[in-house]
Amino acid sequence: MTESEFLDLAEATLDAIEASLDRLCEQDMVDVECSRSGNVLEIEFVGNGSKVIINSQAPMQELWVAARSGGFHYRQVNGKWTDTRRGTELYAALSEIVTEQGGAPVVVAP
């Protein structure tokens, strides 16, 4: 994948994550505030002040996630963002992270 293709895909993924969280907020499933600065998406949980940071790393062609539960790196494998260590899919992992940090079960989906 070229750097340009990666950047387009990463941008679309960050947009999809933000849109999914906005929908969950509108449904009163979770109370978060999302903010974007370039290739960084910051998700702040209003109730407890914790954060999840997602950013793209073009040189590595990865998305990095920093959460209370740790730091994770995701790379495209067969059309999905896959954790480079555990093999979990990004949206499934984000669902677990947001559920844990937000205090209510949610599903983050594109």
N, CA, C and O atoms as a DFTB+ gen file, in Angstrom:
440 C
 N C O
     1  1       0.847      -1.159       0.000
     2  2       0.000       0.000       0.000
     3  2       0.905       1.237       0.000
     4  3       1.884       1.302       0.743
     5  1       0.564       2.204      -0.835
     6  2       1.350       3.432      -0.871
     7  2       1.035       4.281       0.358
     8  3       0.039       4.047       1.042
     9  1       1.875       5.251       0.630
    10  2       1.639       6.131       1.772
    11  2       0.336       6.906       1.594
    12  3      -0.415       7.097       2.551
    13  1       0.075       7.346       0.378
    14  2      -1.167       8.074       0.095
    15  2      -2.397       7.196       0.345
    16  3      -3.382       7.651       0.926
    17  1      -2.333       5.941      -0.097
    18  2      -3.445       5.010       0.148
    19  2      -3.635       4.774       1.644
    20  3      -4.761       4.741       2.139
    21  1      -2.522       4.610       2.356
    22  2      -2.608       4.423       3.800
    23  2      -3.260       5.626       4.462
    24  3      -4.167       5.468       5.278
    25  1      -2.806       6.829       4.119
    26  2      -3.350       8.041       4.734
    27  2      -4.846       8.176       4.476
    28  3      -5.598       8.558       5.373
    29  1      -5.286       7.864       3.251
    30  2      -6.719       7.917       2.935
    31  2      -7.498       6.910       3.772
    32  3      -8.558       7.233       4.308
    33  1      -6.978       5.698       3.885
    34  2      -7.647       4.647       4.654
    35  2      -7.665       4.991       6.143
    36  3      -8.682       4.799       6.808
    37  1      -6.568       5.488       6.660
    38  2      -6.498       5.866       8.071
    39  2      -7.481       6.997       8.369
    40  3      -8.182       6.957       9.380
    41  1      -7.536       7.990       7.509
    42  2      -8.467       9.112       7.678
    43  2      -9.916       8.620       7.665
    44  3     -10.726       9.038       8.492
    45  1     -10.232       7.743       6.734
    46  2     -11.593       7.194       6.666
    47  2     -11.929       6.389       7.918
    48  3     -13.062       6.424       8.397
    49  1     -10.956       5.671       8.441
    50  2     -11.175       4.875       9.657
    51  2     -11.405       5.774      10.856
    52  3     -12.322       5.531      11.641
    53  1     -10.591       6.809      11.014
    54  2     -10.786       7.747      12.122
    55  2     -12.149       8.432      12.015
    56  3     -12.832       8.624      13.021
    57  1     -12.542       8.799      10.794
    58  2     -13.867       9.400      10.571
    59  2     -14.976       8.433      10.987
    60  3     -15.950       8.838      11.622
    61  1     -14.827       7.159      10.629
    62  2     -15.849       6.147      10.945
    63  2     -15.943       5.916      12.451
    64  3     -17.041       5.762      12.986
    65  1     -14.812       5.892      13.130
    66  2     -14.815       5.705      14.584
    67  2     -15.513       6.892      15.250
    68  3     -16.352       6.711      16.132
    69  1     -15.165       8.094      14.825
    70  2     -15.779       9.290      15.393
    71  2     -17.289       9.301      15.142
    72  3     -18.062       9.621      16.044
    73  1     -17.710       8.957      13.934
    74  2     -19.140       8.919      13.613
    75  2     -19.866       7.876      14.451
    76  3     -20.986       8.116      14.903
    77  1     -19.241       6.720      14.664
    78  2     -19.847       5.665      15.474
    79  2     -20.038       6.133      16.911
    80  3     -21.086       5.896      17.512
    81  1     -19.020       6.800      17.462
    82  2     -19.118       7.294      18.829
    83  2     -20.147       8.413      18.941
    84  3     -20.843       8.515      19.951
    85  1     -20.250       9.253      17.913
    86  2     -21.282      10.295      17.899
    87  2     -22.678       9.672      17.935
    88  3     -23.560      10.156      18.645
    89  1     -22.875       8.588      17.159
    90  2     -24.177       7.891      17.162
    91  2     -24.472       7.316      18.545
    92  3     -25.600       7.413      19.029
    93  1     -23.466       6.719      19.183
    94  2     -23.647       6.152      20.520
    95  2     -23.999       7.238      21.537
    96  3     -24.788       7.004      22.452
    97  1     -23.413       8.420      21.375
    98  2     -23.745       9.554      22.260
    99  2     -25.195       9.980      22.057
   100  3     -25.927      10.201      23.022
   101  1     -25.605      10.091      20.796
   102  2     -26.975      10.498      20.491
   103  2     -27.989       9.510      21.054
   104  3     -29.106       9.896      21.398
   105  1     -27.610       8.240      21.151
   106  2     -28.487       7.199      21.691
   107  2     -28.343       7.067      23.209
   108  3     -28.932       6.169      23.811
   109  1     -27.566       7.953      23.826
   110  2     -27.302       7.928      25.268
   111  2     -26.693       6.609      25.737
   112  3     -26.961       6.156      26.850
   113  1     -25.878       5.998      24.889
   114  2     -25.193       4.755      25.239
   115  2     -23.871       5.026      25.951
   116  3     -23.430       4.235      26.784
   117  1     -23.250       6.143      25.615
   118  2     -21.968       6.507      26.199
   119  2     -21.846       8.026      26.123
   120  3     -22.391       8.649      25.212
   121  1     -21.139       8.617      27.071
   122  2     -20.977      10.064      27.096
   123  2     -19.511      10.386      26.839
   124  3     -18.685      10.357      27.751
   125  1     -19.205      10.693      25.587
   126  2     -17.831      11.014      25.203
   127  2     -17.811      12.296      24.389
   128  3     -18.804      12.701      23.784
   129  1     -16.656      12.909      24.397
   130  2     -16.404      14.048      23.523
   131  2     -15.209      13.692      22.659
   132  3     -14.146      13.336      23.167
   133  1     -15.389      13.792      21.347
   134  2     -14.319      13.479      20.401
   135  2     -13.737      14.780      19.859
   136  3     -14.462      15.739      19.598
   137  1     -12.430      14.796      19.697
   138  2     -11.783      15.930      19.050
   139  2     -10.696      15.406      18.130
   140  3     -10.029      14.413      18.420
   141  1     -10.538      16.099      17.017
   142  2      -9.542      15.700      16.023
   143  2      -8.523      16.798      15.834
   144  3      -8.854      17.983      15.810
   145  1      -7.287      16.387      15.701
   146  2      -6.209      17.285      15.345
   147  2      -5.309      16.520      14.386
   148  3      -4.488      15.703      14.804
   149  1      -5.472      16.794      13.100
   150  2      -4.688      16.076      12.093
   151  2      -4.970      14.590      12.117
   152  3      -6.108      14.163      11.919
   153  1      -3.934      13.801      12.360
   154  2      -4.076      12.347      12.331
   155  2      -4.375      11.757      13.710
   156  3      -4.216      10.554      13.915
   157  1      -4.810      12.600      14.662
   158  2      -5.064      12.151      16.033
   159  2      -6.533      12.345      16.382
   160  3      -7.084      13.433      16.214
   161  1      -7.161      11.278      16.871
   162  2      -8.526      11.324      17.390
   163  2      -8.444      11.105      18.890
   164  3      -7.960      10.071      19.350
   165  1      -8.919      12.082      19.651
   166  2      -8.930      11.995      21.109
   167  2     -10.370      11.793      21.559
   168  3     -11.261      12.562      21.195
   169  1     -10.586      10.753      22.353
   170  2     -11.913      10.432      22.876
   171  2     -11.851      10.618      24.384
   172  3     -11.103       9.923      25.072
   173  1     -12.639      11.558      24.894
   174  2     -12.659      11.801      26.337
   175  2     -13.996      11.350      26.910
   176  3     -15.058      11.715      26.406
   177  1     -13.927      10.551      27.970
   178  2     -15.118      10.066      28.655
   179  2     -15.513      11.110      29.693
   180  3     -14.786      11.344      30.658
   181  1     -16.667      11.733      29.485
   182  2     -17.091      12.871      30.291
   183  2     -17.225      12.501      31.764
   184  3     -16.831      13.281      32.631
   185  1     -17.766      11.341      32.056
   186  2     -18.031      10.956      33.432
   187  2     -16.805      10.784      34.306
   188  3     -16.842      11.092      35.497
   189  1     -15.715      10.294      33.725
   190  2     -14.540      10.006      34.551
   191  2     -13.254      10.690      34.063
   192  3     -12.201      10.555      34.687
   193  1     -13.344      11.416      32.957
   194  2     -12.188      12.160      32.462
   195  2     -11.115      11.325      31.788
   196  3     -10.100      11.866      31.348
   197  1     -11.320      10.000      31.697
   198  2     -10.308       9.170      31.032
   199  2     -10.356       9.415      29.529
   200  3     -11.336       9.940      29.000
   201  1      -9.284       9.028      28.856
   202  2      -9.182       9.264      27.416
   203  2      -8.693       8.025      26.683
   204  3      -8.027       7.156      27.246
   205  1      -9.047       7.978      25.412
   206  2      -8.487       7.026      24.456
   207  2      -7.960       7.884      23.311
   208  3      -8.660       8.766      22.813
   209  1      -6.745       7.625      22.907
   210  2      -6.120       8.363      21.807
   211  2      -5.860       7.379      20.671
   212  3      -5.281       6.313      20.879
   213  1      -6.292       7.748      19.473
   214  2      -6.049       6.929      18.281
   215  2      -5.334       7.810      17.274
   216  3      -5.799       8.906      16.958
   217  1      -4.206       7.334      16.771
   218  2      -3.510       8.121      15.757
   219  2      -2.894       7.212      14.702
   220  3      -2.595       6.043      14.944
   221  1      -2.719       7.798      13.528
   222  2      -2.115       7.040      12.430
   223  2      -0.615       7.294      12.408
   224  3      -0.142       8.401      12.666
   225  1       0.105       6.248      12.095
   226  2       1.559       6.286      11.984
   227  2       1.925       5.889      10.558
   228  3       2.121       4.711      10.261
   229  1       2.015       6.882       9.684
   230  2       2.256       6.619       8.265
   231  2       3.538       5.837       7.994
   232  3       3.514       4.914       7.180
   233  1       4.663       6.166       8.646
   234  2       5.888       5.412       8.343
   235  2       5.744       3.910       8.628
   236  3       6.334       3.081       7.935
   237  1       4.954       3.573       9.655
   238  2       4.747       2.165      10.022
   239  2       3.510       1.566       9.342
   240  3       3.304       0.353       9.368
   241  1       2.692       2.429       8.736
   242  2       1.400       2.045       8.167
   243  2       0.536       1.341       9.219
   244  3      -0.015       0.265       8.985
   245  1       0.439       1.988      10.384
   246  2      -0.328       1.443      11.498
   247  2      -1.206       2.519      12.121
   248  3      -0.938       3.715      11.999
   249  1      -2.260       2.066      12.790
   250  2      -3.040       2.904      13.689
   251  2      -2.645       2.506      15.095
   252  3      -2.571       1.319      15.411
   253  1      -2.392       3.486      15.936
   254  2      -2.014       3.221      17.317
   255  2      -3.133       3.673      18.227
   256  3      -3.717       4.738      18.028
   257  1      -3.433       2.856      19.232
   258  2      -4.474       3.153      20.206
   259  2      -3.834       3.154      21.592
   260  3      -3.156       2.201      21.975
   261  1      -4.056       4.231      22.333
   262  2      -3.610       4.324      23.722
   263  2      -4.854       4.427      24.593
   264  3      -5.685       5.315      24.401
   265  1      -4.976       3.506      25.557
   266  2      -6.130       3.454      26.449
   267  2      -5.653       3.071      27.841
   268  3      -4.479       2.759      28.041
   269  1      -6.566       3.098      28.797
   270  2      -6.203       2.671      30.153
   271  2      -5.643       1.256      30.161
   272  3      -4.746       0.933      30.939
   273  1      -6.184       0.421      29.286
   274  2      -5.785      -0.989      29.258
   275  2      -4.456      -1.225      28.553
   276  3      -3.946      -2.345      28.567
   277  1      -3.885      -0.194      27.938
   278  2      -2.587      -0.352      27.305
   279  2      -2.488       0.343      25.961
   280  3      -3.375       1.097      25.560
   281  1      -1.389       0.070      25.277
   282  2      -1.148       0.604      23.946
   283  2      -1.195      -0.518      22.926
   284  3      -0.682      -1.610      23.168
   285  1      -1.814      -0.243      21.779
   286  2      -2.031      -1.277      20.772
   287  2      -1.714      -0.723      19.387
   288  3      -1.956       0.451      19.103
   289  1      -1.172      -1.579      18.534
   290  2      -0.834      -1.203      17.163
   291  2      -1.651      -2.071      16.211
   292  3      -1.728      -3.289      16.367
   293  1      -2.260      -1.418      15.223
   294  2      -3.102      -2.125      14.257
   295  2      -2.578      -1.887      12.849
   296  3      -2.229      -0.768      12.472
   297  1      -2.532      -2.966      12.088
   298  2      -2.055      -2.923      10.711
   299  2      -3.100      -3.595       9.814
   300  3      -3.803      -4.506      10.254
   301  1      -3.200      -3.156       8.584
   302  2      -4.150      -3.755       7.647
   303  2      -3.716      -5.175       7.274
   304  3      -2.614      -5.389       6.768
   305  1      -4.599      -6.136       7.533
   306  2      -4.382      -7.531       7.157
   307  2      -5.694      -8.026       6.566
   308  3      -6.717      -8.052       7.250
   309  1      -5.663      -8.415       5.311
   310  2      -6.862      -8.912       4.628
   311  2      -8.040      -7.955       4.759
   312  3      -9.173      -8.383       4.980
   313  1      -7.768      -6.654       4.620
   314  2      -8.827      -5.654       4.617
   315  2      -9.350      -5.249       5.985
   316  3     -10.354      -4.542       6.071
   317  1      -8.686      -5.684       7.065
   318  2      -9.114      -5.316       8.417
   319  2      -7.924      -4.796       9.204
   320  3      -6.788      -5.224       9.000
   321  1      -8.208      -3.858      10.113
   322  2      -7.171      -3.384      11.025
   323  2      -7.003      -4.439      12.104
   324  3      -7.929      -4.702      12.872
   325  1      -5.826      -5.042      12.165
   326  2      -5.570      -6.171      13.056
   327  2      -4.426      -5.841      14.006
   328  3      -3.385      -5.336      13.586
   329  1      -4.629      -6.134      15.305
   330  2      -3.612      -5.909      16.323
   331  2      -2.367      -6.724      15.968
   332  3      -2.460      -7.919      15.688
   333  1      -1.223      -6.081      15.981
   334  2       0.014      -6.742      15.567
   335  2       0.488      -7.784      16.574
   336  3       1.331      -8.616      16.239
   337  1      -0.033      -7.759      17.796
   338  2       0.374      -8.751      18.808
   339  2      -0.700      -9.793      19.075
   340  3      -0.430     -10.994      19.059
   341  1      -1.913      -9.329      19.321
   342  2      -2.981     -10.250      19.724
   343  2      -3.832     -10.755      18.566
   344  3      -4.524     -11.765      18.691
   345  1      -3.780     -10.052      17.443
   346  2      -4.563     -10.470      16.290
   347  2      -6.025     -10.052      16.335
   348  3      -6.811     -10.466      15.483
   349  1      -6.404      -9.227      17.326
   350  2      -7.797      -8.789      17.419
   351  2      -8.068      -7.683      16.411
   352  3      -7.159      -6.968      15.989
   353  1      -9.321      -7.559      16.039
   354  2      -9.753      -6.559      15.067
   355  2     -10.012      -5.239      15.788
   356  3     -10.477      -5.237      16.928
   357  1      -9.715      -4.120      15.135
   358  2      -9.777      -2.797      15.744
   359  2     -11.144      -2.474      16.339
   360  3     -11.223      -2.056      17.494
   361  1     -12.216      -2.656      15.583
   362  2     -13.545      -2.264      16.083
   363  2     -13.974      -3.131      17.265
   364  3     -14.621      -2.634      18.187
   365  1     -13.629      -4.403      17.253
   366  2     -13.944      -5.279      18.392
   367  2     -13.174      -4.816      19.627
   368  3     -13.726      -4.766      20.726
   369  1     -11.910      -4.481      19.443
   370  2     -11.093      -4.003      20.561
   371  2     -11.612      -2.670      21.080
   372  3     -11.677      -2.467      22.292
   373  1     -11.986      -1.750      20.181
   374  2     -12.530      -0.464      20.616
   375  2     -13.841      -0.636      21.376
   376  3     -14.117       0.107      22.318
   377  1     -14.640      -1.606      20.972
   378  2     -15.882      -1.886      21.695
   379  2     -15.569      -2.271      23.137
   380  3     -16.228      -1.798      24.063
   381  1     -14.574      -3.122      23.330
   382  2     -14.156      -3.524      24.685
   383  2     -13.598      -2.336      25.464
   384  3     -13.927      -2.149      26.636
   385  1     -12.763      -1.543      24.823
   386  2     -12.132      -0.404      25.491
   387  2     -13.180       0.622      25.904
   388  3     -13.162       1.102      27.038
   389  1     -14.095       0.965      24.994
   390  2     -15.113       1.971      25.295
   391  2     -16.075       1.443      26.356
   392  3     -16.516       2.202      27.219
   393  1     -16.401       0.165      26.302
   394  2     -17.249      -0.438      27.326
   395  2     -16.574      -0.332      28.693
   396  3     -17.208       0.045      29.679
   397  1     -15.285      -0.666      28.743
   398  2     -14.543      -0.629      30.011
   399  2     -14.425       0.791      30.558
   400  3     -14.713       1.036      31.729
   401  1     -14.002       1.723      29.709
   402  2     -13.763       3.083      30.172
   403  2     -15.051       3.884      30.325
   404  3     -15.114       4.810      31.134
   405  1     -16.072       3.537      29.558
   406  2     -17.329       4.275      29.624
   407  2     -18.320       3.731      30.619
   408  3     -19.257       4.428      31.008
   409  1     -18.130       2.493      31.037
   410  2     -18.980       1.919      32.072
   411  2     -20.293       1.332      31.585
   412  3     -21.121       0.932      32.404
   413  1     -20.509       1.267      30.278
   414  2     -21.728       0.674      29.739
   415  2     -21.384      -0.112      28.487
   416  3     -20.535       0.323      27.709
   417  1     -22.023      -1.265      28.267
   418  2     -21.691      -2.068      27.094
   419  2     -22.104      -1.386      25.804
   420  3     -23.257      -0.987      25.638
   421  1     -21.151      -1.255      24.891
   422  2     -21.413      -0.648      23.584
   423  2     -20.672      -1.425      22.502
   424  3     -19.740      -2.183      22.772
   425  1     -21.118      -1.211      21.279
   426  2     -20.447      -1.790      20.120
   427  2     -20.041      -0.628      19.206
   428  3     -20.890       0.110      18.708
   429  1     -18.752      -0.484      19.000
   430  2     -18.235       0.521      18.088
   431  2     -18.133      -0.153      16.720
   432  3     -17.425      -1.147      16.560
   433  1     -18.842       0.394      15.743
   434  2     -18.871      -0.231      14.413
   435  2     -18.807       0.863      13.351
   436  3     -19.295       1.974      13.556
   437  1     -18.199       0.533      12.215
   438  2     -18.115       1.523      11.134
   439  2     -19.483       1.843      10.541
   440  3     -19.583       2.657       9.622
